[in-house]
XYZ file of C-alpha atoms in Angstrom:
616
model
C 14.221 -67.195 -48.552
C 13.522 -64.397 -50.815
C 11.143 -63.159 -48.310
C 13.854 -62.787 -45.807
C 15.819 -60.452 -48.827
C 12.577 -58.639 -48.824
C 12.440 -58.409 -44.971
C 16.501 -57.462 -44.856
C 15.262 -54.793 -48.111
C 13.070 -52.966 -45.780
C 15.403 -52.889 -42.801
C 17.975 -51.272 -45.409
C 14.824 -48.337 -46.290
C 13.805 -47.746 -42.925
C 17.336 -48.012 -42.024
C 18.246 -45.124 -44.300
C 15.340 -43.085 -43.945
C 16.412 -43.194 -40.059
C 19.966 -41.580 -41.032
C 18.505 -38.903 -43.021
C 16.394 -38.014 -40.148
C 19.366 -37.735 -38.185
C 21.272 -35.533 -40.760
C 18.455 -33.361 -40.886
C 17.955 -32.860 -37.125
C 21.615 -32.276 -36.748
C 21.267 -29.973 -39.724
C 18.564 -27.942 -37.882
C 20.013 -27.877 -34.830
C 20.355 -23.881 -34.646
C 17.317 -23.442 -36.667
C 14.888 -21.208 -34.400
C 11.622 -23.193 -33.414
C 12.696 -25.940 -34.994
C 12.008 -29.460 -32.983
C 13.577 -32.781 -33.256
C 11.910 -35.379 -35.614
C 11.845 -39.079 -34.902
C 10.559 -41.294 -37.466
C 8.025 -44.048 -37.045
C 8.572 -47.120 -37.434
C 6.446 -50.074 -37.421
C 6.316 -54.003 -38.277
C 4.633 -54.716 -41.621
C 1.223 -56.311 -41.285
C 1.552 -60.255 -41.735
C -0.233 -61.386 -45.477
C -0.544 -65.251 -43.406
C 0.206 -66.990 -40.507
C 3.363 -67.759 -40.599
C 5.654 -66.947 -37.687
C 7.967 -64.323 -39.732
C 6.872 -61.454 -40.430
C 7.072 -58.970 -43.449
C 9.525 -56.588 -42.619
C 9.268 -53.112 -41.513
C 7.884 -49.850 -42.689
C 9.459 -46.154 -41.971
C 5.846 -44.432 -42.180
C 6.541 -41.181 -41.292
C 8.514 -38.482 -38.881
C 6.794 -36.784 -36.019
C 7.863 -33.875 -34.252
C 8.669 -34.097 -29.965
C 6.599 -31.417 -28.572
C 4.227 -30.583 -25.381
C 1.019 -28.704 -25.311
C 0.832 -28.760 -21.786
C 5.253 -27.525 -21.470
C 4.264 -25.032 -24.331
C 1.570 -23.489 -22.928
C 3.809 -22.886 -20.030
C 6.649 -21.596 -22.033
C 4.133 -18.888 -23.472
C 2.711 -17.876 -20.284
C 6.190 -17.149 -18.404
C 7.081 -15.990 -21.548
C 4.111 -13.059 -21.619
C 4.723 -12.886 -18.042
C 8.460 -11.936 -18.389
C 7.734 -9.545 -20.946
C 5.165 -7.829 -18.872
C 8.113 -6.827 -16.442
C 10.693 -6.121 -19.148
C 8.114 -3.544 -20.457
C 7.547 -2.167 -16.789
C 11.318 -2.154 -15.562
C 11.810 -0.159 -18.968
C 9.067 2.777 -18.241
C 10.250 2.764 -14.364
C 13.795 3.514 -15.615
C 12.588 6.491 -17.808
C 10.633 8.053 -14.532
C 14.150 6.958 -12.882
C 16.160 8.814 -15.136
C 13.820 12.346 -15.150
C 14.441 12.197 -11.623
C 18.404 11.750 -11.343
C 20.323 14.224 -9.739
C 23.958 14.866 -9.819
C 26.002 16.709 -6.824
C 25.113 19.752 -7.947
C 22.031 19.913 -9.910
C 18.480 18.487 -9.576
C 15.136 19.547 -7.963
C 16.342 18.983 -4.292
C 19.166 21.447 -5.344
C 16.702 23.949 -6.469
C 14.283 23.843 -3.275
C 17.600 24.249 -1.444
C 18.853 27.119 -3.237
C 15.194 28.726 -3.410
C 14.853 28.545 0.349
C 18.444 29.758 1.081
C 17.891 32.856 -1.440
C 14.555 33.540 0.641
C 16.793 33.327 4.082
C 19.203 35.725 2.830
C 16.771 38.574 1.439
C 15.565 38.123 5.158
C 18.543 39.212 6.219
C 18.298 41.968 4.006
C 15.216 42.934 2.611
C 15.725 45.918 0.143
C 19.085 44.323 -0.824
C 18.963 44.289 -5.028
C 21.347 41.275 -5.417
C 19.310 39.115 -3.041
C 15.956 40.143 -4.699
C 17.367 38.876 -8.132
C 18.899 35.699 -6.877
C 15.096 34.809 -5.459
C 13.873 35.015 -8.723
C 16.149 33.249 -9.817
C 16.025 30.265 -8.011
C 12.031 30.532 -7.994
C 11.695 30.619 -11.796
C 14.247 27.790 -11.827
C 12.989 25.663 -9.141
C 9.360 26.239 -11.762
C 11.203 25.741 -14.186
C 12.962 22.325 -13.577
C 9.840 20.750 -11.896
C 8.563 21.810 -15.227
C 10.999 19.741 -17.300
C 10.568 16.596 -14.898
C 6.975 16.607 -15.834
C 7.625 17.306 -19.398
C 10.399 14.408 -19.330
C 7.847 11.887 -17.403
C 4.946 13.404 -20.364
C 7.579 12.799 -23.258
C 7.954 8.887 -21.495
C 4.452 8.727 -21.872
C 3.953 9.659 -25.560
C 6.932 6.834 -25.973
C 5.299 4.828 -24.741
C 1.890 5.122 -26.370
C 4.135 5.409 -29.770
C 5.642 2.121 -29.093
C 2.030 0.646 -27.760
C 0.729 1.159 -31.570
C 3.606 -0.467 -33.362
C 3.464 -3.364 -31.091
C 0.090 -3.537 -32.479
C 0.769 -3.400 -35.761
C 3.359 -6.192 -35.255
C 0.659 -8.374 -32.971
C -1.534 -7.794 -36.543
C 1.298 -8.938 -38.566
C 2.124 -12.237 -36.538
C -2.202 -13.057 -36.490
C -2.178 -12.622 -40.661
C 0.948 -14.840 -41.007
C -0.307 -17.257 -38.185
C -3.426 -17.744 -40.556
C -1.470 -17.860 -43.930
C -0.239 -20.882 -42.350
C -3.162 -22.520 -41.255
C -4.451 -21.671 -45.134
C -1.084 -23.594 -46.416
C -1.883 -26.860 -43.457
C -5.485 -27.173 -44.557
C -4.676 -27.818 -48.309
C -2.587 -30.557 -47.459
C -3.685 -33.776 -45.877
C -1.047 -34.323 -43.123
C 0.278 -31.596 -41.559
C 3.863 -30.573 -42.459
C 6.417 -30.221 -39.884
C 7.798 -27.309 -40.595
C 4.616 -25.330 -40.745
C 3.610 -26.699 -37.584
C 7.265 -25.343 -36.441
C 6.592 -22.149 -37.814
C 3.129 -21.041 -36.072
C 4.738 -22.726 -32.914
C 7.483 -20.640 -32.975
C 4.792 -17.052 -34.431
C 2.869 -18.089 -30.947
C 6.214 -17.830 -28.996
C 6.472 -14.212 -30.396
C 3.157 -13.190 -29.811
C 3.524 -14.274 -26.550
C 6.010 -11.432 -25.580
C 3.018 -8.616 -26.455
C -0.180 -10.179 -25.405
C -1.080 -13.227 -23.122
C -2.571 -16.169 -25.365
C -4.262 -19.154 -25.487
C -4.917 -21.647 -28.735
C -6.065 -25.050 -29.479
C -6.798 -27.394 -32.414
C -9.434 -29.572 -32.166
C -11.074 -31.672 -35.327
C -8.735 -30.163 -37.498
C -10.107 -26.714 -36.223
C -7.526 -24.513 -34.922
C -8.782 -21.194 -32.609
C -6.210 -18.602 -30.958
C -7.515 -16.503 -27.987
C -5.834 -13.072 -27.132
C -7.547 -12.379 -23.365
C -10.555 -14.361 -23.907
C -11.546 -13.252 -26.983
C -10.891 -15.300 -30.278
C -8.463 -13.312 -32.645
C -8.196 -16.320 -35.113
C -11.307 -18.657 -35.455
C -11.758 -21.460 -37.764
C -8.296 -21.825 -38.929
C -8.036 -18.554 -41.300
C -11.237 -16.405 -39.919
C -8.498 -13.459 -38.151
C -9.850 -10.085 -36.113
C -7.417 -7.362 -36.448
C -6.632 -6.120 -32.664
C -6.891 -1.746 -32.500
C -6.172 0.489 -29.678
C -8.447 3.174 -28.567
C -8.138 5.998 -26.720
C -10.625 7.703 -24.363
C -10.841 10.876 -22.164
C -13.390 11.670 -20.103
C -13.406 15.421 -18.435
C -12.760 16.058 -14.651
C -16.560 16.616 -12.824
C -16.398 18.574 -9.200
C -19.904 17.896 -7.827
C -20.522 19.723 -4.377
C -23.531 17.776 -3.142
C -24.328 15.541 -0.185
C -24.646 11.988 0.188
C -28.201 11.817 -1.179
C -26.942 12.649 -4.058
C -29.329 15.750 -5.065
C -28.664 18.139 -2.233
C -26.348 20.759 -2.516
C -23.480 20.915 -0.034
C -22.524 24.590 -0.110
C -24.754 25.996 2.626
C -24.776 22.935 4.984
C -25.186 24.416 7.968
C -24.897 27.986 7.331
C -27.744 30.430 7.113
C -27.350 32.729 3.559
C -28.245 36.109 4.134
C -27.338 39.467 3.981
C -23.520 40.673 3.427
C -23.036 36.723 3.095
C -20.416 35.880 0.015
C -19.882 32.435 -1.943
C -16.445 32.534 -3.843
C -14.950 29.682 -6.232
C -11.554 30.093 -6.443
C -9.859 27.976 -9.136
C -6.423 26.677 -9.405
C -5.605 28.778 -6.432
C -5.634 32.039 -9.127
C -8.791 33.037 -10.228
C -11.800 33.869 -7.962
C -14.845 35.066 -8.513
C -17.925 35.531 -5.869
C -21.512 36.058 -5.562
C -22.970 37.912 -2.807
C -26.607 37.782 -0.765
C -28.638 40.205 -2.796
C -26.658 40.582 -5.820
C -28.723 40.778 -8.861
C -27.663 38.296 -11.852
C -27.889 38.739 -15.152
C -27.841 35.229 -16.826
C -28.191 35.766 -21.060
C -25.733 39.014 -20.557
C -29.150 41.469 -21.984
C -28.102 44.158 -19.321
C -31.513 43.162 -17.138
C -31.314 41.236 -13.959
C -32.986 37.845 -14.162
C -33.054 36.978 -10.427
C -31.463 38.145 -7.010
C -29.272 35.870 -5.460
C -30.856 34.569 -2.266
C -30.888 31.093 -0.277
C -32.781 29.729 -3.332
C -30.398 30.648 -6.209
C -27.373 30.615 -5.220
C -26.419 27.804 -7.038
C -27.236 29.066 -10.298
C -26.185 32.493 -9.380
C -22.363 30.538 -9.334
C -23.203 28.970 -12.387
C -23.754 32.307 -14.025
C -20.435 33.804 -12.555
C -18.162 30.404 -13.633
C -19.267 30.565 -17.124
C -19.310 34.293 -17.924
C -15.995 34.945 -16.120
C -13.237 35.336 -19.306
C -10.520 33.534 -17.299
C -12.448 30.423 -15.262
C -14.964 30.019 -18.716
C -11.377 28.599 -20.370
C -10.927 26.089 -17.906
C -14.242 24.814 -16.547
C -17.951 24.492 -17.364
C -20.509 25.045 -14.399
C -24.145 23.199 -14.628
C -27.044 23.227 -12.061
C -27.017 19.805 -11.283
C -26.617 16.943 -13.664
C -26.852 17.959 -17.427
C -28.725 16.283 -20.049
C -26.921 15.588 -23.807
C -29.418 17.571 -27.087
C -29.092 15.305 -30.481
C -26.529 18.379 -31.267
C -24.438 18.487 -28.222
C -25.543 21.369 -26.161
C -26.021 20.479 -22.391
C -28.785 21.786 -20.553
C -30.358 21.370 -16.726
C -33.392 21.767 -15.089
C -33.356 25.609 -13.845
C -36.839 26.062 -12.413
C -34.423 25.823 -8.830
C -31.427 24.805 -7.472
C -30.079 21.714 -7.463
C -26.437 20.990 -6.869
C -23.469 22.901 -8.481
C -21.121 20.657 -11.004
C -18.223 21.631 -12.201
C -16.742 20.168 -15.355
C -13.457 20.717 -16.716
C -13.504 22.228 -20.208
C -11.142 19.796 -21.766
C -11.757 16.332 -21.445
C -9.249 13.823 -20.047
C -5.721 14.504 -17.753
C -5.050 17.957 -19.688
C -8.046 19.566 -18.327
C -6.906 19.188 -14.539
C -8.360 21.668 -12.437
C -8.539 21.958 -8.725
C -11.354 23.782 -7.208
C -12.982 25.068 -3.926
C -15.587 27.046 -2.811
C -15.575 29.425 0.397
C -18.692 30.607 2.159
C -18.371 34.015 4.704
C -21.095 34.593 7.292
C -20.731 38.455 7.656
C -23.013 40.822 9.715
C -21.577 44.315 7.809
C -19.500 43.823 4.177
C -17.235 47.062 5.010
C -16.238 45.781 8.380
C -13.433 43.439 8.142
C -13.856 42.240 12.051
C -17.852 41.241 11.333
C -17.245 37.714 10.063
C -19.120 35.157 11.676
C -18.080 32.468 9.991
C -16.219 30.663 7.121
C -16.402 27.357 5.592
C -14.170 26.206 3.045
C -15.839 23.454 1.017
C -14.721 20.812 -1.332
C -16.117 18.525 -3.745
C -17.364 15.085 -3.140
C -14.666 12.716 -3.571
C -16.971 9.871 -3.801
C -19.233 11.434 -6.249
C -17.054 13.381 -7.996
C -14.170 11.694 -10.727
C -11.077 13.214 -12.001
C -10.465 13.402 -15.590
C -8.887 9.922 -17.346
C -7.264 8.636 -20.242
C -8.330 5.165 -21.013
C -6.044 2.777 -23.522
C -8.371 0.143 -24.294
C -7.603 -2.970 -26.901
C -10.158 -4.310 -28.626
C -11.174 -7.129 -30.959
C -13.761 -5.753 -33.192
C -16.306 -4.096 -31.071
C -14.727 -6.519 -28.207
C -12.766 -5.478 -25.327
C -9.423 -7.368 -24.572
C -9.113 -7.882 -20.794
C -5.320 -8.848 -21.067
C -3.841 -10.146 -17.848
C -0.023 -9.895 -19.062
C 2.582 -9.154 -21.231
C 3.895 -5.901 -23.542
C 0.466 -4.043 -24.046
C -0.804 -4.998 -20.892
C 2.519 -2.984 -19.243
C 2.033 -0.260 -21.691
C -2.048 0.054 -21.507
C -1.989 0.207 -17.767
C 0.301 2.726 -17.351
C -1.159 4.846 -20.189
C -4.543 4.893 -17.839
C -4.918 7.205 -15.490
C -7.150 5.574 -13.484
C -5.617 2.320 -13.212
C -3.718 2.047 -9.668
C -0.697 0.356 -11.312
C 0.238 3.310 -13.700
C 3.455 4.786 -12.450
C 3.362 7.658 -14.702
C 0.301 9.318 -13.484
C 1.426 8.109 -9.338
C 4.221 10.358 -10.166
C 2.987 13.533 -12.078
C 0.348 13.255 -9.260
C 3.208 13.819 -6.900
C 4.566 16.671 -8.208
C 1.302 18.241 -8.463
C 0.948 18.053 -4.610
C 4.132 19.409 -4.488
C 3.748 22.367 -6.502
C -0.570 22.455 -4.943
C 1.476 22.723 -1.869
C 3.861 25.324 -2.604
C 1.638 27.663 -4.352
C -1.072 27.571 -1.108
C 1.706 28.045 1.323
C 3.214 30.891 -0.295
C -0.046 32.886 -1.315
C -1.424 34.277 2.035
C -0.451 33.619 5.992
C -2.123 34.882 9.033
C 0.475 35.571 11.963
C -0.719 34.685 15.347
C 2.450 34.755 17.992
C 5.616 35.781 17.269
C 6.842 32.445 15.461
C 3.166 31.413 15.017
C 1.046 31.330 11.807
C -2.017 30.232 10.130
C -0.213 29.095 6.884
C -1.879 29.139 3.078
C -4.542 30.475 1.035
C -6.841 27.031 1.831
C -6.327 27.938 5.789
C -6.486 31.278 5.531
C -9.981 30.845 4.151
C -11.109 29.541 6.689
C -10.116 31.926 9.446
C -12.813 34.155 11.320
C -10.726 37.196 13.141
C -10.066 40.166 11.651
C -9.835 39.984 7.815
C -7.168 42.750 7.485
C -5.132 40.390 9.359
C -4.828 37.670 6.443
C -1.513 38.831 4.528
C -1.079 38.381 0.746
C 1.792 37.123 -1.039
C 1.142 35.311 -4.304
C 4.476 34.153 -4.883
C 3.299 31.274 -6.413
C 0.274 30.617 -8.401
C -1.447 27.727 -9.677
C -2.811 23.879 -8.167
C -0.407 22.160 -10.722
C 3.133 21.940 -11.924
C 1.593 23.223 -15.431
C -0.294 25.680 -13.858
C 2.435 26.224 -11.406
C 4.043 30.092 -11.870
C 6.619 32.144 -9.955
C 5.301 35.689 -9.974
C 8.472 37.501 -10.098
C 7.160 41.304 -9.421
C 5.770 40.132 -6.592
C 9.459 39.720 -4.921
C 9.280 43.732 -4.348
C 6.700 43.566 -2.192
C 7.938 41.604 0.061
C 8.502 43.160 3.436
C 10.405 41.880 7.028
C 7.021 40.201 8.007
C 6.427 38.325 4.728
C 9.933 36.991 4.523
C 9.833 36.220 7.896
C 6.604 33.828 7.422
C 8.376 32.252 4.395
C 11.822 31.683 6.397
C 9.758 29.627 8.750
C 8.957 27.279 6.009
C 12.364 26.013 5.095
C 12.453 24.598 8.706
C 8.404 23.422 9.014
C 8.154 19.516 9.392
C 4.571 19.124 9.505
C 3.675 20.767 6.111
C 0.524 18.336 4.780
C 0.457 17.860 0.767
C -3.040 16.492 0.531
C -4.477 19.416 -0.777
C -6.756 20.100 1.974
C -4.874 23.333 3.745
C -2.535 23.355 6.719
C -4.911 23.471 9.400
C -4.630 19.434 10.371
C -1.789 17.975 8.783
C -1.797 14.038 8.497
C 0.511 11.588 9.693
C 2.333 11.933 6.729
C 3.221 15.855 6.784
C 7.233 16.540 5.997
C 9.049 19.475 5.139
C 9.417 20.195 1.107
C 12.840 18.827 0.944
C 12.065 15.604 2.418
C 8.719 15.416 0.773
C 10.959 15.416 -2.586
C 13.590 13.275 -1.246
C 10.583 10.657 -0.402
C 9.570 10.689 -4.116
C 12.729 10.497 -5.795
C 13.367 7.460 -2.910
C 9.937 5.544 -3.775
C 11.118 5.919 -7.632
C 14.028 4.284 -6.961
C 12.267 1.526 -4.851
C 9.949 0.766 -7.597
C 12.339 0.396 -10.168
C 14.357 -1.893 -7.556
C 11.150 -3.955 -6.778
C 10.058 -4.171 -10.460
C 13.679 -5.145 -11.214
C 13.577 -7.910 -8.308
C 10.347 -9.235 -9.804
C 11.737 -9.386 -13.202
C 14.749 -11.101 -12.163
C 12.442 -13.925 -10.210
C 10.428 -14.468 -13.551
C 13.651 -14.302 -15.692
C 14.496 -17.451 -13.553
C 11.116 -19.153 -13.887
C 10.787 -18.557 -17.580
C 14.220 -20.037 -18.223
C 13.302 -23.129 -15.973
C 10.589 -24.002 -18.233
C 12.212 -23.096 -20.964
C 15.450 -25.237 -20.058
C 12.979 -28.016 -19.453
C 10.884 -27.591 -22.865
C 14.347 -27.526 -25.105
C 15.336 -30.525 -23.576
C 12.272 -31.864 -24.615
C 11.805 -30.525 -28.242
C 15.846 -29.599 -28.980
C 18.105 -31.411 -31.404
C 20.365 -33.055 -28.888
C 23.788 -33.473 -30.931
C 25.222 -36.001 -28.468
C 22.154 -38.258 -28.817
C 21.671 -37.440 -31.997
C 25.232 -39.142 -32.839
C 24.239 -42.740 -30.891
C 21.058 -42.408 -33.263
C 23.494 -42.430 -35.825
C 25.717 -45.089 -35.279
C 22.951 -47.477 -33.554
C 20.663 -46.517 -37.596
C 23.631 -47.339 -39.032
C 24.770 -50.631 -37.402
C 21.025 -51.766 -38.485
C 21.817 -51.002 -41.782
C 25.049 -52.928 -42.214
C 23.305 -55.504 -40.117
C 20.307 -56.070 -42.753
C 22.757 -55.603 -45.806
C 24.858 -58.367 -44.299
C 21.603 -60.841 -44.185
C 21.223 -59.287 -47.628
C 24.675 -61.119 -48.521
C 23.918 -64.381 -46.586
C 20.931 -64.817 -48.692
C 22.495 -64.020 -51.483
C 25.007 -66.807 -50.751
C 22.446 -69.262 -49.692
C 21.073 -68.726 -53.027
C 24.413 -69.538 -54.488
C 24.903 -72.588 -52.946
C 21.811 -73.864 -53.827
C 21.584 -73.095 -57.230
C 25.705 -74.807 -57.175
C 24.120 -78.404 -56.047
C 22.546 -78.135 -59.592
């Protein structure tokens, strides 16, 4: 009998202990990460053989989680974040581009080519030669400030990519100040365990994640690469920039052969010219001499077999090209100290490197070679080749954002930084910001070639652009300059205002017929065979601004879908690990109808004892 008080005395404990865990959950219910406890209970080992037992114990609370539901939760988690981050930059290229009824770059092209129609009309008229300039240094101007505004999104952007760094740092140092704290202690406490659960949840939004504990060893991956390792060992993530310089290399496919002359024989009266950014020129002709180390003696005559080097020598010691690019002989070899240097004993290839390394030192090069029987007679020209660097050998100049782990890259799949460090690439395919600047280079490449020389050859007929032009054969007095524009970028773009006096009824005429051309190309590549995607300016523009607009729509769409799918599994996980107040409250009342019910065998006992000792 006084077993059974001892039996109904631990039913009372575990009873109690039950209730508390209840108050506590209900407590927490609003508490972020925290999850619902349930406490164990178990049947007190039997001390004999007898058929009743000893009662039972309340051992302990666990918490109600999933590793498998968690590690879902994280990943959508990253995943949404990923698109957040994306939608966000989209809507900054979104906003340089809005227009209003009446202002924004489609209103300026408009406005340009109407103010070109009407000096047309009236070429010496004063008022129709100032509004040209004015609408040419504005429609300059304002393509200017969209690619300043897409720029200033960019240095955001990479501002905001090193604080989320700092703050992935932060949550790794407090993620192991916890695991210090659970490995002094020989069961885990809850509300630790709560806490790195719920620092995991945050990291997920920057950086896609992995972790595990096994043998009382926990490990956190960032990528694939360990960022905490035996509970407390942590690796600080950094970012790292990189810029590599544009290289032009005018070879063949072997690789070694130079491409210049393919085909052409070099000889007397022939020319080579590099023009650069469609601005600066210069040329070297068959029989030139060359003076290389600037002593005042020629080194070497230019001739089939220097020709090469003969350009190499005109690039560098030209004041205006010499602040842009570098030219080698072939592929350079790196001195202890810097300097470059090739093998000059002949010619190899020519390279051309951009001066500045990475996306600011853009540069857009060509070369042209003339075939000419007699250099004084314009009509002589045999032949002329325009000629443009390997694509496949050649690279453009890039800004890499690469995260690393020590000396290890971080090959992250999702999340903030991967959004961010993609787009802050140039030469990954997914970085809107560079798809778009590269846009309004072609557009302002375009502009400047079509407006710097023309060739008429009917009455409504033309050869159109400097890249065309270069190519044409007749009668050189026949090629007409113009130079409106200069430059092969929008920051090398420039509207050359004195030049609007010189234009007469045939120059306006050619530029007239360009407000109504449909088949203008903006590959870069000239006029001659425009592909299947040639449009007229205004359109070309109105086909940016409309893919903007469809990316942010897309990106929205897809951030929408894994909105939905991140709340599914979220839904489903807090119904899992959530303080349930409804449930909570049958807990209650079904904890505390075991208590009454052991304190009431309590008081039978306690009569039973009564009445016994009473028969006394």
């Amino acid at each position: 009998m006084l077993n059974s008080l001892n039996v109904a005395q631990s039913g009372l404990y575990a009873s109690k202990v039950a209730v508390e865990n209840v108050s506590n959950n209900i407590a927490n219910e609003n508490t972020p990460g925290y999850k619902k406890r349930v406490i164990d209970q178990r049947e007190l080992e039997h001390s004999d053989s007898r058929f009743y037992g000893r009662g039972v114990e309340a051992s302990s609370a666990y918490r109600i989680t999933s590793i498998y539901m968690s590690q879902n939760l994280i990943r959508e988690t990253t995943r949404e974040n990923y698109f957040i981050q994306k939608s966000e930059m989209l809507g900054n290229i979104e906003t340089a581009f809005k227009e209003t009824e009446d202002s924004g770059l489609s209103k300026d092209i408009n406005r340009y080519l109407q103010a070109v129609e009407n000096l047309r009309t009236s070429p010496t008229s004063e008022i129709y030669k100032s509004d040209l300039i004015t609408h040419g240094s504005l429609l300059v101007e304002n393509m200017q400030t969209i690619y300043g505004d897409i720029e200033k999104a960019e240095e955001l952007t990479k501002a905001s990519m090193q604080e989320n760094i700092d703050k992935v740092n932060g949550i790794l140092k407090e993620i192991g100040k916890i695991n210090q704290q659970l490995g002094k202690s020989q069961m885990a406490s809850n509300d630790l365990l709560d806490r790195r659960d719920q620092l995991e949840l945050q990291l997920s939004k920057y950086v896609d994640i992995s972790s595990e504990e096994f043998a009382g060893t926990y490990t956190l991956k960032i990528g694939d690469i360990v960022a905490i390792g035996n509970n407390t060992i942590i690796r600080d993530i950094t970012v790292e920039d990189t810029y590599s310089p544009q290289v032009d290399r005018f070879l063949k496919d072997d690789g070694k052969t130079s491409s210049i002359l393919d085909g052409v024989t070099f000889d007397n009266d022939d020319t080579i010219t590099y023009k650069l950014n469609n601005e600066n020129e210069v040329s070297i002709k068959f029989g030139e001499a060359i003076d290389t180390d600037g002593d005042g003696n020629p080194d070497f005559t230019v001739d089939e077999t220097n020709y090469v080097r003969g350009l190499v020598s005109k690039i560098n010691n030209d004041p205006e090209l010499s602040k842009t690019v570098v030219a080698y002989n072939g592929t350079y070899s790196e001195k202890p100290d810097g300097s470059k240097v090739t093998k000059d004993t002949q010619d190899n290839f020519l390279l051309i490197e951009a001066a500045n390394p990475g996306e600011k030192g853009k540069f857009e090069g060509r070369l042209t070679v003339t075939e000419q029987t007699d250099i004084n007679d314009p009509t002589s020209v045999t032949s002329k080749n325009t000629v443009f660097r390997d694509e496949y050998q050649s690279k453009d100049g890039e800004n890499s954002v690469q995260i690393f782990a020590f000396d290890a890259p971080i090959e992250l799949r999702s999340g903030i930084l991967k959004a961010q460090s993609e787009n802050l690439t140039t030469s990954s395919p997914s970085n809107k910001f560079t798809i778009y600047k590269d846009k309004l280079d072609a557009l302002a490449q375009t502009l400047s070639d079509i407006t710097s020389k023309f060739v008429k050859t009917g009455d409504t007929t033309y050869i159109e652009g400097g890249i065309s032009t270069d190519r044409y054969t007749g009668n050189q007095d026949d090629i007409v300059d113009i130079n409106l524009f200069s430059g092969s970028s929008v920051n090398t773009l420039k509207f050359n205002s004195k030049e609007v006096n010189n234009l007469d009824q045939t120059k306006l005429d050619y530029l007239a017929t360009l407000q109504w051309k449909t088949n203008i190309s903006f590959e870069g590549k000239g006029q001659d065979t425009p592909g299947l995607e040639a449009t007229s300016i205004s359109e070309y523009f109105q086909e940016v601004r409309i893919n903007v607009s469809s990316d942010k729509e897309t990106s929205d769409f897809l951030l929408k879908t894994q909105k939905s799918v991140k709340q599914s599994v979220e839904s489903s996980y807090d119904n899992l690990v959530k303080v349930d107040k409804d449930e909570e409250m049958l807990n209650l009342i079904k904890f505390k109808s075991a208590y009454t019910a052991n304190a009431k065998i309590v008081t039978v006992v306690d009569e039973m004892l009564q009445t016994i000792l009473g028969l006394r």
